[in-house]
Short mmCIF file of C-alpha atoms in Angstrom, two decimals:
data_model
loop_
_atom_site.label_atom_id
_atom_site.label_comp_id
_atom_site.label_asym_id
_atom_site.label_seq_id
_atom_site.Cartn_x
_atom_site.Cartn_y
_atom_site.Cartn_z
CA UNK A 29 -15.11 -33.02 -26.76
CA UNK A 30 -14.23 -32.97 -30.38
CA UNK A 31 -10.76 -34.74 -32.52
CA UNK A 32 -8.33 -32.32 -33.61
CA UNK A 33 -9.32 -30.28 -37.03
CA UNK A 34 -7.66 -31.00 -40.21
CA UNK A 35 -4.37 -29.66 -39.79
CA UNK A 36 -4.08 -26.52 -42.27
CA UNK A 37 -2.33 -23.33 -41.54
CA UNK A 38 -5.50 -22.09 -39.17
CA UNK A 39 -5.57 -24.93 -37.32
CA UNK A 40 -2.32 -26.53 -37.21
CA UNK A 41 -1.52 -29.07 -34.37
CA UNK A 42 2.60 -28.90 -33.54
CA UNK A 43 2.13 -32.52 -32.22
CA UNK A 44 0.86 -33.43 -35.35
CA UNK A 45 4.70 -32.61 -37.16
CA UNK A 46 6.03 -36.00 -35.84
CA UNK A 47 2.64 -38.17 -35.51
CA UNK A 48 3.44 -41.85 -36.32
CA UNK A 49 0.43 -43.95 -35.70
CA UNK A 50 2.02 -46.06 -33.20
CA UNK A 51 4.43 -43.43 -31.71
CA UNK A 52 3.12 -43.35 -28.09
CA UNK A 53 4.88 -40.32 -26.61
CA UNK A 54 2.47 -38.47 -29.07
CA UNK A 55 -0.66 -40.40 -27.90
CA UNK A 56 0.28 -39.64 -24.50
CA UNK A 57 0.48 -35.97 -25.78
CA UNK A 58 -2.81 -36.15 -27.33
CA UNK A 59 -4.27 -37.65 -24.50
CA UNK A 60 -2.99 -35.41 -21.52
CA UNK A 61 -3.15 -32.43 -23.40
CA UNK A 62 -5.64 -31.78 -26.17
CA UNK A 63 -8.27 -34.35 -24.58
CA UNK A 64 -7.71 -32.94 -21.21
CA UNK A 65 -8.41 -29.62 -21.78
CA UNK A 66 -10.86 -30.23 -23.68
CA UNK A 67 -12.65 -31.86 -20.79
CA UNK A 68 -11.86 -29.80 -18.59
CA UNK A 69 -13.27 -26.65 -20.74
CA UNK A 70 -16.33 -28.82 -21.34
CA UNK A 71 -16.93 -29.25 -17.46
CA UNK A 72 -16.52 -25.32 -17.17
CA UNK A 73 -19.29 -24.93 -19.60
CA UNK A 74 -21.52 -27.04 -18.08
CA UNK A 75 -21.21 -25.39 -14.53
CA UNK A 76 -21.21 -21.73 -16.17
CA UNK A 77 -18.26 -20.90 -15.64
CA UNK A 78 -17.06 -18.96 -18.27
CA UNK A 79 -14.90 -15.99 -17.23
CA UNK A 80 -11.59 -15.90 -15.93
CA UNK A 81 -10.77 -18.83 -13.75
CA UNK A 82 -8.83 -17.23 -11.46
CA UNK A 83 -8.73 -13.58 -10.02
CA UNK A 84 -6.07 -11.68 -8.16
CA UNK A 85 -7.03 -11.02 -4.42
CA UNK A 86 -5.19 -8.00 -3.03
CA UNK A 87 -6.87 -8.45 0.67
CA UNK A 88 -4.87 -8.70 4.14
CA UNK A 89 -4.51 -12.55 4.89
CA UNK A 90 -4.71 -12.57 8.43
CA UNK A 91 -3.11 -15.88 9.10
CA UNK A 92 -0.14 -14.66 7.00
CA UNK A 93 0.19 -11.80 9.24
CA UNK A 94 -0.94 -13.54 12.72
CA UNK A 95 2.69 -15.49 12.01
CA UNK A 96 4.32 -12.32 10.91
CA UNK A 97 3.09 -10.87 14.01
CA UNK A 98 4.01 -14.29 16.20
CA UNK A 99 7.61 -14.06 14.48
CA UNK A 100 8.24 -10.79 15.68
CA UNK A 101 7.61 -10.88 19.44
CA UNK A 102 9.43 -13.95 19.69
CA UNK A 103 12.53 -12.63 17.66
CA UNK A 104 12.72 -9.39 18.50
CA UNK A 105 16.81 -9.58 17.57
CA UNK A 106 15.50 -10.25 13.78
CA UNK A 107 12.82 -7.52 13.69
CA UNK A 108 14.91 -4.71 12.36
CA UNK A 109 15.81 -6.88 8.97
CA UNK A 110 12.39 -8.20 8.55
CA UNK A 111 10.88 -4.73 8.56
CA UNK A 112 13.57 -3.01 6.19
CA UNK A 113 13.05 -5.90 3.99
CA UNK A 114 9.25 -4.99 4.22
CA UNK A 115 10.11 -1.36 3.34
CA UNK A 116 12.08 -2.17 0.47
CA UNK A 117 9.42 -4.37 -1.26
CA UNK A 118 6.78 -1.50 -0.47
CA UNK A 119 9.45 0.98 -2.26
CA UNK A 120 9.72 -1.34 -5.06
CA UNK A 121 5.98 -1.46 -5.44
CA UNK A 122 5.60 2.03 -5.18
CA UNK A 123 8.70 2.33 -8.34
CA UNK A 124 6.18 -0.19 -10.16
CA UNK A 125 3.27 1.44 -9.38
CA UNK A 126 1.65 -1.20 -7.50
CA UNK A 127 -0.74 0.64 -5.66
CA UNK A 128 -2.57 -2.34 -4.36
CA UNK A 129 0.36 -4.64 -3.01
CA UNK A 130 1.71 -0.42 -1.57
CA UNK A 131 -1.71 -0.22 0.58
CA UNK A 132 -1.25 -3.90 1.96
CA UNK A 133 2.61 -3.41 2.87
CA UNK A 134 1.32 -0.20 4.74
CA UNK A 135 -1.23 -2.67 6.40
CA UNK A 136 1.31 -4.61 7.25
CA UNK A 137 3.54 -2.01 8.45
CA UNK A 138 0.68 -0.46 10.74
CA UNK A 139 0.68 -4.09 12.44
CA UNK A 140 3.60 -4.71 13.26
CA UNK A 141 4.43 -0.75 15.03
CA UNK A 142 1.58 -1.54 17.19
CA UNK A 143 2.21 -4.79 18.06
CA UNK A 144 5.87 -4.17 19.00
CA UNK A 145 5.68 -0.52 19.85
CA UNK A 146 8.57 -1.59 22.84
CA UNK A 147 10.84 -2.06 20.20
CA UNK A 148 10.14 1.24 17.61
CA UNK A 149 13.51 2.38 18.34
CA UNK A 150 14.71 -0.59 16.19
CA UNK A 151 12.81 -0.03 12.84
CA UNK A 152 11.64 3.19 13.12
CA UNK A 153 14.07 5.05 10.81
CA UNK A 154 13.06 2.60 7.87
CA UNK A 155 9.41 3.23 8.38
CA UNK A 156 9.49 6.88 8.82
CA UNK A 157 11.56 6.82 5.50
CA UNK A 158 8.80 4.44 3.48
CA UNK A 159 5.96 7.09 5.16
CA UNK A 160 8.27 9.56 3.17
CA UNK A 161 8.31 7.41 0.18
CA UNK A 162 4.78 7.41 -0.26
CA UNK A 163 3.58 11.28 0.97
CA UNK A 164 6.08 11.83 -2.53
CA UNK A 165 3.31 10.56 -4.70
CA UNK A 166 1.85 14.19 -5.33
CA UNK A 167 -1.27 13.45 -6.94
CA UNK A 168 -2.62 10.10 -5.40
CA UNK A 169 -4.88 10.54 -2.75
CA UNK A 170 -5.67 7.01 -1.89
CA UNK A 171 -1.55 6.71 -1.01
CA UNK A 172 -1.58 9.61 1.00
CA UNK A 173 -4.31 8.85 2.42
CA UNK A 174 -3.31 5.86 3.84
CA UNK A 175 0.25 7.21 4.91
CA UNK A 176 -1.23 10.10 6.91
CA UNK A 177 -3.61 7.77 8.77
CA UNK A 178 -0.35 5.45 9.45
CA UNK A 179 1.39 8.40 10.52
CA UNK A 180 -1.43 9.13 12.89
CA UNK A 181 -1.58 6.03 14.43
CA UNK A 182 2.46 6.29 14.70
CA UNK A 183 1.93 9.24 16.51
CA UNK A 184 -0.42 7.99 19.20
CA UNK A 185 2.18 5.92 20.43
CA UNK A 186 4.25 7.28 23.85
CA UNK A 187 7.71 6.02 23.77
CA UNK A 188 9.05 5.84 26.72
CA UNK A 189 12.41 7.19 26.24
CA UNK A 190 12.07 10.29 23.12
CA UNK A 191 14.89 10.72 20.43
CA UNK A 192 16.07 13.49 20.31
CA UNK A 193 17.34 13.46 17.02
CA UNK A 194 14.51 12.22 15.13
CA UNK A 195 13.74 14.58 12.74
CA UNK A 196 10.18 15.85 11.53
CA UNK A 197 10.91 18.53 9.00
CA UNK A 198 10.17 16.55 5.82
CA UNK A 199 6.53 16.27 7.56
CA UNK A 200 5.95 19.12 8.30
CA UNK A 201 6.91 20.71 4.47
CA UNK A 202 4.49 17.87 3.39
CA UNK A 203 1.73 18.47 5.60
CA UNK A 204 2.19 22.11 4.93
CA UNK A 205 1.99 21.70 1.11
CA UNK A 206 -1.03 19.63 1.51
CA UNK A 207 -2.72 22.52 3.58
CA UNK A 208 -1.76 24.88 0.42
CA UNK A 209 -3.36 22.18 -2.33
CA UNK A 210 -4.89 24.16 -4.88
CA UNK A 211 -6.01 22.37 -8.27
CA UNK A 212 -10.07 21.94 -7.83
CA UNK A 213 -9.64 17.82 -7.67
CA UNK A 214 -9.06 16.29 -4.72
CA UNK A 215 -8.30 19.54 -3.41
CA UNK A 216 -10.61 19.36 -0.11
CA UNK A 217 -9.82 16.20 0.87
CA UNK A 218 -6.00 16.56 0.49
CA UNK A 219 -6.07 20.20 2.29
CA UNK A 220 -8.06 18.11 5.28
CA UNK A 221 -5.56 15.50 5.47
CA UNK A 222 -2.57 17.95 5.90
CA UNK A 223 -4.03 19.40 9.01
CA UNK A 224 -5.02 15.75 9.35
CA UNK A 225 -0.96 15.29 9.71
CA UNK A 226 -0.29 18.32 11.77
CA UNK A 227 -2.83 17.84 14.29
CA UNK A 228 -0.60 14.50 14.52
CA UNK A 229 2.55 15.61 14.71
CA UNK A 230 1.43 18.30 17.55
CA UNK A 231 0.06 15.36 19.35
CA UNK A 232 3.30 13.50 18.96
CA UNK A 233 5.62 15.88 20.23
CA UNK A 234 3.46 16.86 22.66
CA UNK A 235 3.44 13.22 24.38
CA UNK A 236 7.22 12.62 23.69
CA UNK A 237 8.33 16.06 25.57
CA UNK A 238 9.93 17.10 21.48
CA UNK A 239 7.48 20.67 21.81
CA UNK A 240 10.72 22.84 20.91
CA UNK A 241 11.12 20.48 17.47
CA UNK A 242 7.68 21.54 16.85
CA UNK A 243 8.16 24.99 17.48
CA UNK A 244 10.76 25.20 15.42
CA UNK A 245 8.37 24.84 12.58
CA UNK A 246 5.36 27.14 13.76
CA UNK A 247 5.94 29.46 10.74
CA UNK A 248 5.34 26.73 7.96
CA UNK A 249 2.47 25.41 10.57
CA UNK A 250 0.34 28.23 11.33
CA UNK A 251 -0.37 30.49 8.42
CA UNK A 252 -1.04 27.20 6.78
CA UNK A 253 -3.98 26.04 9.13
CA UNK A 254 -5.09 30.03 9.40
CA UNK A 255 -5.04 29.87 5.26
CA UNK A 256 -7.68 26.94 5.56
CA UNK A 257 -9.85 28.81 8.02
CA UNK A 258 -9.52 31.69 6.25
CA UNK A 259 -10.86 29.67 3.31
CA UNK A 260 -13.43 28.35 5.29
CA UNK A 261 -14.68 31.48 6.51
CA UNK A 262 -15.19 32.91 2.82
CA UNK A 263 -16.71 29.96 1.53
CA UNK A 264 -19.39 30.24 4.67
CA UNK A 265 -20.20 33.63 3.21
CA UNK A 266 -20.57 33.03 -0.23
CA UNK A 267 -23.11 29.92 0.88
CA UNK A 268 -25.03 33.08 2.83
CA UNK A 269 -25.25 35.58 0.01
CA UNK A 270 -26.60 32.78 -2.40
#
């Protein structure tokens, strides 16, 4: 610990402006402030601790969603507000672009459709619409990523009643685009995860008796997973002639 320096322009002290020598509001100023931190950073020192203090954790806390979860199932009749509320902090994140907090509200979102899959009917307009938001992002694979493997896990669901007027279309031109992806970065691993989302979607309305919404579509569908075989094929044979 050291005294103040001599107060010059470099170091200047603001307390020092209205020092009186007996003036205790500035002792206990001096006191709680200058010779606190300078214990404190003295203490740092000596255990080694030198770099930031404290660092931002972006990781799932589990107890944090164990009572989101707990909240939930026992009121179901507040579910539907919770989990647009959700989706609108993800879609402000994704404005920001807050890629970390996006992933965890996806997390989050995966949760809670499994653990109250009887009551889907109830949210599942606003989370279809936040999987929308974030296929949008045309370039980031670690989004897209991680909304195609939500959408899978949507789609392994069997609701017991299907609804007949969801709609599928916007996944299907995504998925489709995906299959098309053509700059050389990323490109494999995007192409992959739009027959990724098809092979979903055929499972899904497959198991919810919705096969005529699917066919509906088989002309965006097809050529798209025969261009990627296609692809696959010539690739095979350029590996043989070298």
């Amino acid at each position: 610990m050291a005294p103040i320096p001599r107060n010059e322009k470099i170091n200047f002290d603001p307390g020092t402006k209205y020092h009186i020598a007996a003036n205790v509001p500035y002792l206990r100023y001096f006191i709680v402030e200058i010779l606190q931190f300078q214990f404190h950073r003295a203490m740092c020192g000596f255990q080694g601790i030198t770099e930031r203090l404290y660092m931002c954790d972006h990781g799932l806390d589990r107890n944090n969603l164990e009572r989101l979860r707990f909240y939930a199932v026992r009121r179901p009749e507040k579910l539907d507000k919770a989990f647009r509320y959700l989706c609108e902090k993800i879609s402000r994140y994704l404005n920001n672009r807050n890629r970390p907090y996006v992933i965890l509200g996806i997390t989050v979102m995966n949760d809670i459709v499994k653990s109250c899959y009887q009551l889907l009917n109830t949210f599942v307009d606003d989370y279809l619409e936040t999987l929308r938001l974030v296929l949008e992002e045309r370039d980031d694979l670690e989004l897209i990523e991680q909304a195609v493997a939500s959408f899978e896990s949507f789609c392994e669901i069997r609701e017991e009643a299907p609804n007949y007027q969801r709609n599928y279309q916007f996944f299907v031109h995504r998925f489709t685009a995906l299959c098309y992806y053509h700059d050389e970065m990323n490109r494999i691993k995007l192409r992959c995860l739009g027959l990724r989302g098809h092979h979903a979607l055929f499972r899904k309305t497959a198991n919810d008796e919705l096969q005529n919404d699917a066919w509906k579509h088989m002309d965006q569908i097809m050529p798209s997973i025969i261009f990627n075989m296609e692809v696959e094929e010539q690739n095979q044979s350029q590996e043989a002639t070298y």
